[in-house]
Coordinates of C-alpha atoms in Angstrom, one line a residue:
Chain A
X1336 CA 0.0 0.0 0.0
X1337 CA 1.4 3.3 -1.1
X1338 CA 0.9 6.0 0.9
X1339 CA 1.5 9.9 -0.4
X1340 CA 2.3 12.8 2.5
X1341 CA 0.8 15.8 1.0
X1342 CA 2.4 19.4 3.0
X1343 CA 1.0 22.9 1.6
X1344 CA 3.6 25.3 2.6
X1345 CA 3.2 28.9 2.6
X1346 CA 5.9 31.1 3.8
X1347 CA 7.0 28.6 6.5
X1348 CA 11.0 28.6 6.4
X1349 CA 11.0 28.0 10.0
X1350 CA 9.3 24.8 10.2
X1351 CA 9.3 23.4 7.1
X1352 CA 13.0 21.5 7.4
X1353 CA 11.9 19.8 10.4
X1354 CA 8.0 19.0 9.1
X1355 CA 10.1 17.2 5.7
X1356 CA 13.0 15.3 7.8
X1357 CA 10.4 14.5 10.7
X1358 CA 7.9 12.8 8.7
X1359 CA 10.4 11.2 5.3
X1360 CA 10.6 7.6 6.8
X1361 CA 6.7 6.9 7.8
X1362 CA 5.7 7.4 3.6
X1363 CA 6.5 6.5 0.1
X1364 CA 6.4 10.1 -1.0
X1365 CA 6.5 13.7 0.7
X1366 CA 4.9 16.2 -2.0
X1367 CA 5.5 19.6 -0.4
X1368 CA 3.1 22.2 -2.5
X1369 CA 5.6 25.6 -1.9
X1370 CA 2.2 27.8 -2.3
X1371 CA 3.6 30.9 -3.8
X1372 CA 5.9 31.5 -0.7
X1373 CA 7.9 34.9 -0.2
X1374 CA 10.6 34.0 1.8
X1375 CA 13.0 30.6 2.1
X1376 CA 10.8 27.8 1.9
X1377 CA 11.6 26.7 -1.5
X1378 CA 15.3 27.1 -1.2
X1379 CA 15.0 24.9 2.0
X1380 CA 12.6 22.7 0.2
X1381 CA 15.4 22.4 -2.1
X1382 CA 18.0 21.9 -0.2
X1383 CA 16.0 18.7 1.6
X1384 CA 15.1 17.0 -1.6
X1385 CA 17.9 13.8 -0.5
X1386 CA 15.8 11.7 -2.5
X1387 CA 13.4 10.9 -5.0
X1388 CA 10.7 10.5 -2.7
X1389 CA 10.6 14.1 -1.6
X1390 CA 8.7 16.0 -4.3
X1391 CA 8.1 20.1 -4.1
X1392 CA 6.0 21.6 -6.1
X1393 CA 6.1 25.1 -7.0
X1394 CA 2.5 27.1 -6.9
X1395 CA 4.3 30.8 -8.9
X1396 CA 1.9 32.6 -6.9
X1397 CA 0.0 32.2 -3.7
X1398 CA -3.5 30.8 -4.7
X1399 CA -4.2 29.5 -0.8
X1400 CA -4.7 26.4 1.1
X1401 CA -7.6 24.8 -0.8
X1402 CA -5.5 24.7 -4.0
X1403 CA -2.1 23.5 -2.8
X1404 CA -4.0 20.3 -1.4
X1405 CA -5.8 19.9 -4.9
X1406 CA -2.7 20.1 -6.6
X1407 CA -0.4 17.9 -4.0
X1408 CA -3.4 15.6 -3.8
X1409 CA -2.9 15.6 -8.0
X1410 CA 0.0 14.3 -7.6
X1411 CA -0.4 12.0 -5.2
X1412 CA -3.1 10.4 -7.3
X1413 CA -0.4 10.8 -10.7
X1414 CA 1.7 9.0 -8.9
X1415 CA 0.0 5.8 -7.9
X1416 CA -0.5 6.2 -4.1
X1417 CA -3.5 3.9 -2.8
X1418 CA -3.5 6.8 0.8
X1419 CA -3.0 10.7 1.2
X1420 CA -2.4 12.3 3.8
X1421 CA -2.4 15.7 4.6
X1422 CA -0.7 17.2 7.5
X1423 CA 0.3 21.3 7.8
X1424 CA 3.6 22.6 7.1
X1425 CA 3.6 24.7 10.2
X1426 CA 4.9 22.3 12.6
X1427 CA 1.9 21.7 14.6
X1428 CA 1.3 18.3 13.6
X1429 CA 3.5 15.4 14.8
X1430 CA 4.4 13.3 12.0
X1431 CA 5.2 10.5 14.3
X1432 CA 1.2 9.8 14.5
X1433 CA 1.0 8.6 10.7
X1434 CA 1.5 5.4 11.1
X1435 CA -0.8 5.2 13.9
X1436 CA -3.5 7.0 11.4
X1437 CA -2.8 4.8 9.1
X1438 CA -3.2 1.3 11.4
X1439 CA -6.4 2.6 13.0
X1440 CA -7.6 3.3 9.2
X1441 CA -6.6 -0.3 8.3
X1442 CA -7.9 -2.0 11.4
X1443 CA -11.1 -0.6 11.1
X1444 CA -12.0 -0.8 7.4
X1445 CA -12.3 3.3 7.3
X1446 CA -12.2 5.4 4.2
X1447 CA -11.2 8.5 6.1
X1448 CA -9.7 9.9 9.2
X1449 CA -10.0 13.3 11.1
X1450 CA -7.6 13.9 13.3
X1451 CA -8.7 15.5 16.6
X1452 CA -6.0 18.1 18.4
X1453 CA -6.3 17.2 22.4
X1454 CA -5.7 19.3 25.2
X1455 CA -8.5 21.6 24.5
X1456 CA -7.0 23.8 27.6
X1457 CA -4.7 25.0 25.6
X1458 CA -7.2 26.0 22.9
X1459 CA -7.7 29.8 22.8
X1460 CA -11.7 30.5 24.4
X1461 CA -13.1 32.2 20.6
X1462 CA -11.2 29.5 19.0
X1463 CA -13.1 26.9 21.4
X1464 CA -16.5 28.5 20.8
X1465 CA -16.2 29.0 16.5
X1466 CA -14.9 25.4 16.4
X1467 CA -17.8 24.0 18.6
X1468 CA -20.7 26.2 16.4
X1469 CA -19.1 25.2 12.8
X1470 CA -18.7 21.5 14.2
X1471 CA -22.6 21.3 15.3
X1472 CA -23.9 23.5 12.4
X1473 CA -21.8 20.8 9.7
X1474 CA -23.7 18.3 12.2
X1475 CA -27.3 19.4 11.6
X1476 CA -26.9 20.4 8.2
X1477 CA -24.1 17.9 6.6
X1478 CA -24.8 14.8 9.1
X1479 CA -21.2 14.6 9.4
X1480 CA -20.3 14.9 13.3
X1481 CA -16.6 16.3 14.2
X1482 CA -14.8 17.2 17.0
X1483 CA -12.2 19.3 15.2
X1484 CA -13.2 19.8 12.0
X1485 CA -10.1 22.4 11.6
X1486 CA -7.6 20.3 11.5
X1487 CA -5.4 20.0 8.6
X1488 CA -4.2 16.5 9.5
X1489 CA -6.0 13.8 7.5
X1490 CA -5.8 10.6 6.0
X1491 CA -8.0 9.6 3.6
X1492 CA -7.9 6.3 0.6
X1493 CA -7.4 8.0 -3.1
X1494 CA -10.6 6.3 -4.1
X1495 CA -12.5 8.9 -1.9
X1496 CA -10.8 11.9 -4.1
X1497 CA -13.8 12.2 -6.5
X1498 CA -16.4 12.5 -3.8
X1499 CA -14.9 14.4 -1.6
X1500 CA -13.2 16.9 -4.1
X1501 CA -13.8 20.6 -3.2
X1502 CA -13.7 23.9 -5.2
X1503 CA -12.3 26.5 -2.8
X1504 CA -9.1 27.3 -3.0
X1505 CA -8.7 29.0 0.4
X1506 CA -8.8 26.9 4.0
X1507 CA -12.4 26.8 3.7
X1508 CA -11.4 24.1 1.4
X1509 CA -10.5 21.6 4.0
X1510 CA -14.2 22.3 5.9
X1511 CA -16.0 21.5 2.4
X1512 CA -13.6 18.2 1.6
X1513 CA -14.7 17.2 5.4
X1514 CA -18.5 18.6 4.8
X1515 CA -18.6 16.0 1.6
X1516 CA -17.5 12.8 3.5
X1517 CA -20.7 13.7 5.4
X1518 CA -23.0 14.0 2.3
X1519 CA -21.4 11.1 0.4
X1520 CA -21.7 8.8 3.7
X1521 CA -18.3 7.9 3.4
X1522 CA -16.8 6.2 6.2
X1523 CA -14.9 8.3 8.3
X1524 CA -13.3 8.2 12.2
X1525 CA -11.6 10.3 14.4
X1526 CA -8.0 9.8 15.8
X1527 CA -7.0 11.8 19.0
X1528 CA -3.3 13.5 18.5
X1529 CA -1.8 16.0 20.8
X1530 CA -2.5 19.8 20.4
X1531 CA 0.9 22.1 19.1
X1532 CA -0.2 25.5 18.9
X1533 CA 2.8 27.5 17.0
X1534 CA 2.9 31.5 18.4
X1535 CA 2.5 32.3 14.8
X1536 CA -1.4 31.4 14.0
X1537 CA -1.8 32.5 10.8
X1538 CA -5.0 30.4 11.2
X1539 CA -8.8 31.9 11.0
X1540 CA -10.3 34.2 12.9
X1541 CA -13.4 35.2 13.7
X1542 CA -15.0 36.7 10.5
X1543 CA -13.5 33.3 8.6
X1544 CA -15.5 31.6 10.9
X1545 CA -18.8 33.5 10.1
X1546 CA -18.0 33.9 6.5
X1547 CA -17.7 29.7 7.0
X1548 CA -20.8 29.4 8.6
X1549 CA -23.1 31.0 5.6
X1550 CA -21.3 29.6 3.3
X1551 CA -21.6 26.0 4.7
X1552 CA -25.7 27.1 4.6
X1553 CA -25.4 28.0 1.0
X1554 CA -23.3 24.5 -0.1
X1555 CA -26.5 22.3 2.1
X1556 CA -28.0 23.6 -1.1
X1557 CA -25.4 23.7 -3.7
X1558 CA -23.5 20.5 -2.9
Chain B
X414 CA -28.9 75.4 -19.6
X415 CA -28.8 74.2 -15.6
X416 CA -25.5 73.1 -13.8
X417 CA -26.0 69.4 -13.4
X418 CA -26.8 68.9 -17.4
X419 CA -23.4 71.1 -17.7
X420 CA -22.4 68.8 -15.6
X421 CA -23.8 65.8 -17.6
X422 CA -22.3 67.3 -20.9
X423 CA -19.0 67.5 -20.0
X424 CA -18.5 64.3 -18.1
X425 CA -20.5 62.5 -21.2
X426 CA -17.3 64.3 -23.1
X427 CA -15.1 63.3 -21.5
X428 CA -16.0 60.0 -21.7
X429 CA -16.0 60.3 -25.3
X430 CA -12.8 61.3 -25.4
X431 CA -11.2 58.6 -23.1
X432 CA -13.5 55.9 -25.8
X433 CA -11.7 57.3 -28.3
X434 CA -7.8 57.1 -26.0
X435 CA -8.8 53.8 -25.8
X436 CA -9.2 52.8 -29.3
X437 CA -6.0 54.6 -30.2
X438 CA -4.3 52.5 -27.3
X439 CA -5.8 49.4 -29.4
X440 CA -7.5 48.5 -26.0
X441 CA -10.6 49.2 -27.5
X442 CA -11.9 47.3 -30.8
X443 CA -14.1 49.3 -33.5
X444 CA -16.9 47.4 -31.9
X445 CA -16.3 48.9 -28.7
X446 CA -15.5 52.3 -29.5
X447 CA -18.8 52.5 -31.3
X448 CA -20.8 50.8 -28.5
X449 CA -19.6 53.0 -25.7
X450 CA -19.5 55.8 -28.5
X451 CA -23.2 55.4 -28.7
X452 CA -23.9 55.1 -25.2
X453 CA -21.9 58.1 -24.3
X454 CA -23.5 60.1 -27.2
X455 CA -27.0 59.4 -25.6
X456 CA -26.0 60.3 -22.5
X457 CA -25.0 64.1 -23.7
X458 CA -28.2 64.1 -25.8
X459 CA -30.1 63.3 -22.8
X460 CA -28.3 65.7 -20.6
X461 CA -28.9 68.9 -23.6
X462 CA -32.5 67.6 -23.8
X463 CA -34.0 66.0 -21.2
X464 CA -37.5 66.7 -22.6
X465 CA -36.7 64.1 -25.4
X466 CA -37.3 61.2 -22.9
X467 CA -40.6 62.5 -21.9
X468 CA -42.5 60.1 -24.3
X469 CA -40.8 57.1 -22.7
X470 CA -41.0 58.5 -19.0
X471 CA -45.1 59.0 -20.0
X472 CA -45.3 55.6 -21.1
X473 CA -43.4 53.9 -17.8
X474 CA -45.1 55.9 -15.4
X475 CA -42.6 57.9 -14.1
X476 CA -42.6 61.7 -13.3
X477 CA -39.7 63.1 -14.0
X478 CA -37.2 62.7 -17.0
X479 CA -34.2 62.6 -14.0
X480 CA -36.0 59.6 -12.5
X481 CA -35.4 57.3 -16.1
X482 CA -31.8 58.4 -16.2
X483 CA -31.5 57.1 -12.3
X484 CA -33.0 54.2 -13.3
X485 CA -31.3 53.7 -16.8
X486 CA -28.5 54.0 -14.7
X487 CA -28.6 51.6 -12.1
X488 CA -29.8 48.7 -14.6
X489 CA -26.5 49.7 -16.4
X490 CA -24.1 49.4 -13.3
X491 CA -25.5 46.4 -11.8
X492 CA -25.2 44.5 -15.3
X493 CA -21.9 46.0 -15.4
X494 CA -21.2 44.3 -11.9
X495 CA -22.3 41.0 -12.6
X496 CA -20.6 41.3 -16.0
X497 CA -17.7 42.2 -13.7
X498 CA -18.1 39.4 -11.3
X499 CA -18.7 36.7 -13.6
X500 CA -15.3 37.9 -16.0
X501 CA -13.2 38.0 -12.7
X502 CA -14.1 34.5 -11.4
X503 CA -13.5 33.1 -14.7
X504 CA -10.2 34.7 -14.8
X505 CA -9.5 33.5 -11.0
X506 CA -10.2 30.3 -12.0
X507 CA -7.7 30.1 -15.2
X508 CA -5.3 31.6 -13.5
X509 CA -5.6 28.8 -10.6
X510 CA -5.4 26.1 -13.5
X511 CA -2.6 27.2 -15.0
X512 CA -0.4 27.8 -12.2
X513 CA -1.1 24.2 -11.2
X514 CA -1.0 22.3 -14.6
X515 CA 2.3 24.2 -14.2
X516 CA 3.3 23.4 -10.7
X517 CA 2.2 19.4 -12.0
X518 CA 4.6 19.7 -15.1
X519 CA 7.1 17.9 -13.4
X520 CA 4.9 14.8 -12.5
X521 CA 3.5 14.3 -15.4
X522 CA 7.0 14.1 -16.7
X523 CA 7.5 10.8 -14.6
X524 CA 10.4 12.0 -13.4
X525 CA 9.8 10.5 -9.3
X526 CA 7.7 6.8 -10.3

């Protein structure tokens, strides 16, 4: 079973070394998707291509989150990989819990996995709130029921990509890929890793989040 | 003549005159220098004599000559905006496509099988 890491980077020269080295040995291929970044991160992209199996791809300009994964998920597909996963490029996922994903995927016939960041103490109060209202909203409208449906790490089978493909090309890309496994009933579990919040959060904030919440009103019809 | 149809005229002019920059530039085809040519033209005509609409503001129901050019106007700029919206999200999305078909290049090329 081949299994494709897929890391959309954007301006992330301090963590992006350690996210590629970290994480190498637990996949057949790294694609790193450089999305358009201003400072380093290809030149250290670069530099860590050792091998064949790290792959960078160069977005020439910044077209966000929800394109880098369609295009590093491309490639995954291109390239024969039977599992992606997705994981960010800021350092606040542990690479180490892959292979964990990936056995609690296995062992329980599952299509898809969320990940779900633990330690909610450490969770900022709005950031608490907004995730608990999109979660319950994507519940009543989307049947799909998340604990953290912000999280970028993921692992899903390639046969899923069709169903769950999504057309934003910003972060609310992720919500709608995770809004679809809901629609499409595909199977889908949750796997608890531990909660690495960097001091840069280039993340949402709170107008994403209401901007997220109509939208995810106007998709229950579109979709 | 009162100040806003001087006011009328002369941006109507000058509106005429940047058609016409436009079409020298070769940003504008013939087409479109006689399209906003015309549109500009009827605009002055309107603003010298505004009593030339009164048939047609009659036949709507309106009162006042001003009130078809308000309207006339807003139909224009919101089929201008949409026009807008829908040439700027087609444009977003080629743009996204071509950056990565270009940013795929490479693995098409089978370079990392």
């Amino acid at each position: 079973m081949k299994v494709a890491l897929v890391i959309p980077a954007h301006n992330e020269e301090k963590n992006i070394q350690n996210v590629i080295k970290k994480s190498a040995s637990y996949v057949d291929w790294v694609i790193i998707v450089n999305d358009g970044s201003s400072d380093a991160t290809k030149k250290i992209c670069e530099a860590n291509r050792c091998d064949k199996k790290i792959i960078l791809l160069n977005h020439k300009i910044n077209l966000g989150k929800g394109s880098a994964l369609k295009t590093g998920c491309e490639a995954a597909r291109k390239l024969g990989s039977d599992i992606i996963v997705t994981i960010d490029g800021d350092g606040q996922h542990s690479p180490e819990y892959i292979p964990k994903i990936l056995q609690y995927m296995e062992s329980n016939k599952l299509d898809f996995i969320f990940t779900v960041r633990q330690g909610g103490d450490k969770m900022p109060l709005i950031r608490f709130l907004g995730n608990r209202t999109l979660n319950l909203t994507a519940q009543c409208l989307f049947n799909v029921n998340l604990k953290d449906m912000w999280c970028g790490f993921r692992a899903f089978r390639v046969s899923c990509l069709p169903k769950i493909s999504w057309s934003k090309s910003d972060y609310s890309g992720e919500i709608q890929m995770a809004l679809k496994v809901g629609k499409n009933k595909i199977t889908y579990g949750e796997y608890a890793i531990p909660t690495i919040y960097s001091d840069n959060v280039k993340g949402v904030h709170i107008l994403h989040g209401l901007k997220l919440l109509l939208q995810m009103i106007v998709w229950r019809i579109m979709l | 003549m009162i100040g806003i149809q001087l006011i009328g005229v002369v941006v109507g002019l000058a509106a005429i005159h940047l058609t016409y920059l436009y079409y020298k530039r070769s940003n504008f085809t013939k087409k479109e220098l006689f399209f906003w040519g015309f549109i500009w033209l009827t605009f002055v005509f309107v603003s010298v004599f505004p009593r030339s609409v009164s048939p047609l503001v009659g036949y709507l129901g309106l009162s006042r000559p001003m009130d078809l050019i308000m309207i006339v106007a807003f139909v224009i700029l919101f089929m201008l905006t949409f026009h807008n919206y829908i040439v700027n999200r087609q444009q977003k999305q080629k743009l996204e496509r071509l950056v990565r078909e270009l940013a795929l290049k490479d693995i098409d090329g089978n370079e990392f099988r």
